[in-house]
Coordinates of C-alpha atoms and ligand atoms in Angstrom, one line a residue:
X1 CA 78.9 75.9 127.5
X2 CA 80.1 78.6 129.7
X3 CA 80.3 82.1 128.2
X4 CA 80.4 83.9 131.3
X5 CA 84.1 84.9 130.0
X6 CA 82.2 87.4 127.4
X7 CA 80.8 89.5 129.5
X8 CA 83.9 89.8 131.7
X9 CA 85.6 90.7 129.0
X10 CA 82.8 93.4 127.5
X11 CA 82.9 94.7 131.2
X12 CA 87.2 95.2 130.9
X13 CA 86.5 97.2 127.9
X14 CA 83.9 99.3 129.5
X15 CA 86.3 100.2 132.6
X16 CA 89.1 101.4 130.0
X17 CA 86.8 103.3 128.2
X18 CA 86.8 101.3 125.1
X19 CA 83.9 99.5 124.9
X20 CA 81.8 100.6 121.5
X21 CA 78.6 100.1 120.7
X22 CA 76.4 100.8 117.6
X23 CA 74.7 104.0 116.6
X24 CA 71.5 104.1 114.3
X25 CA 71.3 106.4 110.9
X26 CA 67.7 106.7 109.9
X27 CA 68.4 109.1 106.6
X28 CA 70.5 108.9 103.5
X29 CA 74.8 109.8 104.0
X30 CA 75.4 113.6 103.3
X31 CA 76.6 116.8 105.1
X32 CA 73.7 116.5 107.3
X33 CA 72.4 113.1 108.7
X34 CA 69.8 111.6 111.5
X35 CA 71.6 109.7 114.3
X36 CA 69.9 108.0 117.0
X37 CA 66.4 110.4 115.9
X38 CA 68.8 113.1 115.7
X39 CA 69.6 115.8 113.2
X40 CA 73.0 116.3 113.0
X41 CA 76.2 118.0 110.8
X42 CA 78.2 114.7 110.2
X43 CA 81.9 114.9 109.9
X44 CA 82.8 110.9 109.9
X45 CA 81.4 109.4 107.1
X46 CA 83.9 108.8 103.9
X47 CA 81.8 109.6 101.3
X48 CA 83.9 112.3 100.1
X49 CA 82.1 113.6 97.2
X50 CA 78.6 113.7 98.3
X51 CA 77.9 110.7 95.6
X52 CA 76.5 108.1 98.2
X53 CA 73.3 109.9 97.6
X54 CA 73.6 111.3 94.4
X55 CA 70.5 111.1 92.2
X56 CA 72.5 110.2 89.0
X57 CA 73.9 107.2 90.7
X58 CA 70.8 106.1 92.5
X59 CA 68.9 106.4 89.0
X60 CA 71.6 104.0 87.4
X61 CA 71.0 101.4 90.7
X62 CA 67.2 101.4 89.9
X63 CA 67.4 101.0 86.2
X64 CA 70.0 97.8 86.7
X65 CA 67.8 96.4 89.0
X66 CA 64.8 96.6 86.7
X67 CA 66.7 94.9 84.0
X68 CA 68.8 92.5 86.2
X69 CA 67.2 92.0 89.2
X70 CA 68.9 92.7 93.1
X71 CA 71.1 89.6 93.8
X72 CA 73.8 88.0 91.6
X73 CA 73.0 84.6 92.7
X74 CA 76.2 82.8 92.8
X75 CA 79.9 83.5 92.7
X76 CA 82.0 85.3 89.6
X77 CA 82.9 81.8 88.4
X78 CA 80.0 79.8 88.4
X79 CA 77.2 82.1 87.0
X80 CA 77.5 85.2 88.9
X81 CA 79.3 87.2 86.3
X82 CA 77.1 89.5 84.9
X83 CA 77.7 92.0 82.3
X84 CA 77.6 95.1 84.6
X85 CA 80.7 93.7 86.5
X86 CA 82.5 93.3 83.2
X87 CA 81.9 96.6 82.4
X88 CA 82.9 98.2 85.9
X89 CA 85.9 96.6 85.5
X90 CA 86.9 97.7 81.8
X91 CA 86.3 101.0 83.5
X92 CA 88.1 100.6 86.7
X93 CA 91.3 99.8 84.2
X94 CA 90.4 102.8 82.0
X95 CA 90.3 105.2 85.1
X96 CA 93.8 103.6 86.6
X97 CA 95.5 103.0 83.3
X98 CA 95.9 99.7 83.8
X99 CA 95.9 96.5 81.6
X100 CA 93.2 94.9 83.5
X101 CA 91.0 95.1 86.8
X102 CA 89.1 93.0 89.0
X103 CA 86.3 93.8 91.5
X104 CA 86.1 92.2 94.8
X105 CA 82.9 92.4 97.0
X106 CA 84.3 94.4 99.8
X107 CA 88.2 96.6 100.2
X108 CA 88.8 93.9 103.7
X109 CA 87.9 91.3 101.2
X110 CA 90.4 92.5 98.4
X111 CA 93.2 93.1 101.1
X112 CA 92.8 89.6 102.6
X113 CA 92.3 88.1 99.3
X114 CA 94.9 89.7 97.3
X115 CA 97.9 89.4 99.7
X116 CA 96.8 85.8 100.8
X117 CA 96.3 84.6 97.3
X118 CA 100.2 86.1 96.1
X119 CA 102.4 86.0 98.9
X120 CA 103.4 82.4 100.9
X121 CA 105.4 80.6 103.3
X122 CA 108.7 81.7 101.8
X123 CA 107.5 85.3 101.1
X124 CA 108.2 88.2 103.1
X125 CA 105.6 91.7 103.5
X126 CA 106.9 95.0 104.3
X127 CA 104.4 96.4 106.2
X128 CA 104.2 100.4 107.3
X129 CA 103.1 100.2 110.7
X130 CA 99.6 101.9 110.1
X131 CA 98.6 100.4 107.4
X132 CA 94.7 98.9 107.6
X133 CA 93.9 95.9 109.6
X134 CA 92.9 94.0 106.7
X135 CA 96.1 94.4 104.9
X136 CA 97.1 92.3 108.8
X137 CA 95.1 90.0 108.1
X138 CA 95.3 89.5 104.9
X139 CA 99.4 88.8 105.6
X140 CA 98.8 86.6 108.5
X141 CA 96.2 84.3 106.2
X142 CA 99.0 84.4 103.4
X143 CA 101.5 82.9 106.4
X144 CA 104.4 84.9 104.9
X145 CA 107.1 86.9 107.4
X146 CA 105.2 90.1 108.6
X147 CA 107.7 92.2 108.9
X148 CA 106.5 96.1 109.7
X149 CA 108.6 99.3 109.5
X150 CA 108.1 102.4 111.4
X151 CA 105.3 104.9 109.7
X152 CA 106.6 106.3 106.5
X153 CA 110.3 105.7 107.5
X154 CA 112.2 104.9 104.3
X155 CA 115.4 104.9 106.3
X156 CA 114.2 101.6 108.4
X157 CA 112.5 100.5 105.1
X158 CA 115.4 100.4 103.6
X159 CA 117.9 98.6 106.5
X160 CA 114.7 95.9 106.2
X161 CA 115.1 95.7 102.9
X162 CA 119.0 95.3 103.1
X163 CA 119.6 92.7 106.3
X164 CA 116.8 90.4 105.6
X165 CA 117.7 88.1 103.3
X166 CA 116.9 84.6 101.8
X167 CA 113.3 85.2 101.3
X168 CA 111.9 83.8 97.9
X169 CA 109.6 86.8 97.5
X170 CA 109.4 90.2 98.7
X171 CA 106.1 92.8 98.9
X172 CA 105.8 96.3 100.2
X173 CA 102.7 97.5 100.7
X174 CA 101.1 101.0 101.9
X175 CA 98.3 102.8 102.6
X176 CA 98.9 105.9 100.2
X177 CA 96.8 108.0 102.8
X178 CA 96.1 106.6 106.1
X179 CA 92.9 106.2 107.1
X180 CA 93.4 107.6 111.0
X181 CA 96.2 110.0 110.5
X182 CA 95.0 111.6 106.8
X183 CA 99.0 111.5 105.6
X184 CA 100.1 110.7 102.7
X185 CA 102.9 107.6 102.0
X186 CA 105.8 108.4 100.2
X187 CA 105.4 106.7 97.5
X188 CA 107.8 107.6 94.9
X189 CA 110.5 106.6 97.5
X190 CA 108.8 103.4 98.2
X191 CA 109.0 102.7 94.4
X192 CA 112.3 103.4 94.3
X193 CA 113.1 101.0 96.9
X194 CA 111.4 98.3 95.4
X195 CA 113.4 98.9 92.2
X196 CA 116.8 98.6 94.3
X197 CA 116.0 96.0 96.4
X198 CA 113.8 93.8 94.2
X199 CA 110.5 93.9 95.8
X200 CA 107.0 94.0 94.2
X201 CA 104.8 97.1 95.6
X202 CA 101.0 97.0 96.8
X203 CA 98.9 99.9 97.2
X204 CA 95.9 100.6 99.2
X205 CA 94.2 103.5 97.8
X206 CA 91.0 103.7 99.8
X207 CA 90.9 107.1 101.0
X208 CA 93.1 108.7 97.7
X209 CA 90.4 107.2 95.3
X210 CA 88.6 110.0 93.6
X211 CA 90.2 112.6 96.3
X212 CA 93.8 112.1 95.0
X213 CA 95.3 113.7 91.0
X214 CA 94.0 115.6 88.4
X215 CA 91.4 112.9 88.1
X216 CA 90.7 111.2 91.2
X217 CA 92.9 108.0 90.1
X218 CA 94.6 108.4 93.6
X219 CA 97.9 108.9 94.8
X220 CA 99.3 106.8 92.0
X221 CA 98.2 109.3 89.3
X222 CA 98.7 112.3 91.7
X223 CA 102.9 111.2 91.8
X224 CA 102.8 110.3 88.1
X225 CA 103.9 106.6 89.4
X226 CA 101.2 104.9 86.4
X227 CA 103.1 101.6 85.0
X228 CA 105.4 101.5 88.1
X229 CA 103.0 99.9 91.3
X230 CA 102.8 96.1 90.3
X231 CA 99.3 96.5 92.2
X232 CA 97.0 98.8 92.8
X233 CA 93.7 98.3 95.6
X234 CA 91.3 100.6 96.4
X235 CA 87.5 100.4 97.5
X236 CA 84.5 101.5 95.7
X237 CA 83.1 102.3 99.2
X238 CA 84.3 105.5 99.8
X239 CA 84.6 108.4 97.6
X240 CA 83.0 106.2 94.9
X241 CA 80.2 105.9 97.0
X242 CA 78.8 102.8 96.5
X243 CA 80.3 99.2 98.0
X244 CA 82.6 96.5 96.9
X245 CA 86.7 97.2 95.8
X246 CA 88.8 96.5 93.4
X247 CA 92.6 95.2 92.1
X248 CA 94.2 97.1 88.7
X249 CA 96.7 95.5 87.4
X250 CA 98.3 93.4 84.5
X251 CA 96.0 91.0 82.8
X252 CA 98.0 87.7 84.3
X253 CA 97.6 89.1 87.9
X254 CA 93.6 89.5 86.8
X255 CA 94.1 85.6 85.8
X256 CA 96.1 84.7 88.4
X257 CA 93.2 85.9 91.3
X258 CA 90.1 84.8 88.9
X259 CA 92.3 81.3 89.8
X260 CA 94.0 81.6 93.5
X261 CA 92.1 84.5 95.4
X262 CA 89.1 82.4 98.3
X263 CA 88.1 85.6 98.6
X264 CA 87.3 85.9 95.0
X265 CA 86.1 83.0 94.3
X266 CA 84.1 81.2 97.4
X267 CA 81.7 84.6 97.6
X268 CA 78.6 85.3 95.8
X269 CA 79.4 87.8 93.3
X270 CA 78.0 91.8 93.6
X271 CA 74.6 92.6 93.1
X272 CA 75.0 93.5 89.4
X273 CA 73.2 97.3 90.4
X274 CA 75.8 97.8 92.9
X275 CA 78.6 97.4 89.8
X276 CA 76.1 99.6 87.4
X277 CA 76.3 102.6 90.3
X278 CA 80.0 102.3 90.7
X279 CA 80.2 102.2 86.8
X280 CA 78.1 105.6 86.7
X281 CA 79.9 107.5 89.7
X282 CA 83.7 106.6 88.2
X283 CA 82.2 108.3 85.3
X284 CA 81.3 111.4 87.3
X285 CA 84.4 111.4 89.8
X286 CA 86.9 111.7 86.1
X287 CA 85.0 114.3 84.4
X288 CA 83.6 116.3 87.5
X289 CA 87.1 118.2 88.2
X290 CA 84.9 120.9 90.4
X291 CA 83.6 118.2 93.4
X292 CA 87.4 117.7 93.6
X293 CA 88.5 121.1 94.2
X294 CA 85.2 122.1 96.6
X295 CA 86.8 118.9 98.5
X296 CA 90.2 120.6 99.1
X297 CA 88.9 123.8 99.3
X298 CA 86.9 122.6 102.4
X299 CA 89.5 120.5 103.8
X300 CA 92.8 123.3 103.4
X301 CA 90.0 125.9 105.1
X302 CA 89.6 123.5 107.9
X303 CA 93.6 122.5 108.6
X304 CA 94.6 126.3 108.4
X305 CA 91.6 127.3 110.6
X306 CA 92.6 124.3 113.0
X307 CA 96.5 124.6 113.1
X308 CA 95.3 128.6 114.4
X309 CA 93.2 127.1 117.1
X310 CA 96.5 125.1 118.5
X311 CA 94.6 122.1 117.5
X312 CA 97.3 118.8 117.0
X313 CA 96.7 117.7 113.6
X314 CA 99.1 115.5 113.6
X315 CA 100.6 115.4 109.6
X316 CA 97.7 115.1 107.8
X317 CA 97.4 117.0 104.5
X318 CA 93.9 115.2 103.5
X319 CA 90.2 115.0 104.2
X320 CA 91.0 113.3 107.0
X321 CA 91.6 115.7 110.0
X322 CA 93.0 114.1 113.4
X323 CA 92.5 115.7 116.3
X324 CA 94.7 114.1 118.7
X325 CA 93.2 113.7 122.3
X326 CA 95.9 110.8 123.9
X327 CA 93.0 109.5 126.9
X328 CA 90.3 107.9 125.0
X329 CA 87.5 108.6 128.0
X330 CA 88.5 112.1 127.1
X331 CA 88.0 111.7 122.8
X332 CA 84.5 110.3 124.0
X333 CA 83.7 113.2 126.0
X334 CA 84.6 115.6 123.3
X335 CA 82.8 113.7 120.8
X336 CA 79.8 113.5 122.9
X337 CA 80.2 117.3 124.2
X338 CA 80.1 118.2 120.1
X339 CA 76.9 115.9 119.8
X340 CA 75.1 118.1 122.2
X341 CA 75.9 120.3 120.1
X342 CA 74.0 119.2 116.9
X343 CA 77.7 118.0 115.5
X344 CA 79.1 114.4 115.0
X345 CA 82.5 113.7 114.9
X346 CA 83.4 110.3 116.1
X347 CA 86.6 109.4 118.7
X348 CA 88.8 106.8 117.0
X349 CA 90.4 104.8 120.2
X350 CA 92.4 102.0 120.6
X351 CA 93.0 99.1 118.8
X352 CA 91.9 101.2 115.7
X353 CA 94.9 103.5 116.8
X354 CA 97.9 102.8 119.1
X355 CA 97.6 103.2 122.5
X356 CA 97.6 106.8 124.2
X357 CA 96.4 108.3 120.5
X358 CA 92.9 108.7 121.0
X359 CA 91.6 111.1 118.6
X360 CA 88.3 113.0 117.6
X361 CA 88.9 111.7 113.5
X362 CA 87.0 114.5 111.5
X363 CA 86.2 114.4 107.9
X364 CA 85.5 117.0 105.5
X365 CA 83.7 116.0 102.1
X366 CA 82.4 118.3 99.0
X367 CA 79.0 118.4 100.5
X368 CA 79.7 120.7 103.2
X369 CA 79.4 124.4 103.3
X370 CA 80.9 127.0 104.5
X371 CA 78.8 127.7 107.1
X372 CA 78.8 124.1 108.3
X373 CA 82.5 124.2 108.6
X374 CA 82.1 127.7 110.5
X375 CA 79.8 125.9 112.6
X376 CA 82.4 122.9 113.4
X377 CA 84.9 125.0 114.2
X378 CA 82.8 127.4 116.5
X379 CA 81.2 124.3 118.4
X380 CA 85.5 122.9 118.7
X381 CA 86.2 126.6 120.0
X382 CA 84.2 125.5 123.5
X383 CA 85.9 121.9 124.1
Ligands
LIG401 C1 88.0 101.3 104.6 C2 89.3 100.7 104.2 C3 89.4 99.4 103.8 C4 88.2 98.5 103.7 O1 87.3 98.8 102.7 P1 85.8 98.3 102.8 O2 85.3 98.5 101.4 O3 85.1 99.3 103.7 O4 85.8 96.9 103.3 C5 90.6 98.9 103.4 N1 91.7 99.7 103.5 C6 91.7 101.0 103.9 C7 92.9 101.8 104.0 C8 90.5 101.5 104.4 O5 90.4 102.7 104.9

């Protein structure tokens, strides 16, 4: 076998700047972190409530381990179902006001496995064009039409909607804040749509879980749209803190992927301590209103600080904070300029993001003070 091809390729990559490579973390997640030996002020990671390493959660991990052990064993429907997923997933449907909810081992997995499982050949997904890669993948497995729309343009949404015809079943689905840009997806419009034109509405909720309404329940809860989004996804990854996603939805759709979803059902199930944490920070994230408002409190300081600056922001309104760059050589010398500097923010390049959008992506999360923030923006003031 000839893979000389690989390291052609690798080299391609390298001469347009886009070659990655992995960078080693040798201390718990938080406002503060040790990469590649050294200390630095992270602002990349997703763990927007500081609960990754929160004691409470940790404690709840250890105790599920000492009473069920570290692996599962097998999958959810042979005899991997253990009684701390059933109980994450009561809660997950209390949190979302939902009939039911069911927990997949990872938000790519969910994507791919709830999209593949629902939609077929004579289906067709409405797509924004940003939405996450697994939500991609998770259409082009399901072999439905993929059909995008412009980012957040109801207007082509709509002409999609109304010329394409004949297809047995239709599906929009949106990120309700993307992941690269920190918008938001106008969602009550998107519902509305849906109504008109007869189409069922999926939700990816990864980056609005527990940052997102009055009680972290997302963008869904934040619009008041509860009872009208046929299904909601999110992960238990980031503001959660812990791993592993989940669907909330009606008790037949719960049924319908315990029966259709590969993704659900050819995987070992969660470690049962993973489902205990998630349990435990859910618990916090609804009744711990003040990590919510230190998060936007951090994150509004940062935008108005960084639209003074002349900084390109693009529309975000979140956590996540573009900094638009266009030449990705250049977001790498920024990010690595800021690194010298005892800060990391990561550059986001292509295929993650379209072409000439390179960007530094910074994220703010409750754990941060003040001062660190000062200290961002002073160490941006020299790029
Ligand atoms: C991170 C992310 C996922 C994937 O979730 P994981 O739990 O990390 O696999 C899915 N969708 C969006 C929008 C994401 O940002």
């Amino acid at each position: 076998m000839n893979i000389s091809f690989l390291e052609k390729d690798l080299a391609h990559m390298e001469n347009l700047r886009l070659r990655r490579s992995l960078k080693r973390v040798d201390s718990p997640q938080g406002r503060e972190i040790v990469l590649n030996g050294q200390r630095v002020l992270n602002f990349s990671s997703n763990d927007y409530l500081g609960l990754a390493n929160d004691a409470r959660i940790k404690h709840a991990a250890l105790e599920a381990i000492q009473r069920y052990g570290l692996g599962a064993g097998a999958s959810r429907l042979i005899c991997g179902n253990m009684t701390p997923h059933e109980k994450l997933e009561a809660e997950l449907a209390i949190f979302k006001n939902t009939e039911s909810a069911l927990v997949f081992s990872s938000g790519y997995m969910a994507n791919t496995g709830i999209i593949s499982a629902l939609m077929g050949r004579d289906d067709i997904v409405l797509s924004d064009k940003l939405n996450h890669a697994s939500i991609i993948d998770g259409i082009i497995l399901s072999r439905a039409q993929l059909q995008r729309y412009p980012h957040v343009d109801m207007q082509a949404l709509e002409e999609i909607l109304k010329n394409r015809k004949g297809y047995k079943h239709k599906l929009i689905v949106t990120d309700t804040v993307f992941s690269m840009d920190g918008d938001k997806a106008p969602l009550k419009e998107i519902v509305d749509l849906a109504r008109r034109y007869e189409a069922m509405v999926m939700v990816d909720e990864a980056h609005a879980m527990g940052v997102l309404g009055a009680q972290g329940g997302g963008r869904v809860e934040e619009l008041g749209l509860q009872g009208q989004v046929d299904i909601q996804m999110g992960t238990l990854s980031k503001a959660v803190g812990c791993c592993g996603a989940y669907m909330c939805g009606t008790q037949i759709l719960r049924e319908y992927l315990i029966n259709k979803s590969r993704e659900f059902i050819y995987t070992t199930a969660m470690p049962p301590a993973l489902a205990q944490a998630a349990c435990v920070a859910l618990q916090i994230i609804r009744q711990d209103n003040q990590l919510r408002r230190q998060l936007k409190d951090n994150a509004d300081y940062l935008h108005k600080k960084l639209k003074t600056m002349g900084f390109d922001t693009m529309n975000s309104t979140t956590p996540i904070i573009p900094l638009l760059v266009k030449d990705p050589g250049r977001a790498v010398a920024f990010s690595q300029h800021l690194l010298k500097q005892g800060i990391f923010v990561q550059a986001i390049r292509p295929p993650t993001v379209p072409v000439n959008t390179a960007r530094l992506r910074l994220t703010v999360t409750a754990a941060h003070t003040r001062r660190d923030l000062d200290q961002l923006l002073q160490a941006l003031r020299t790029i």
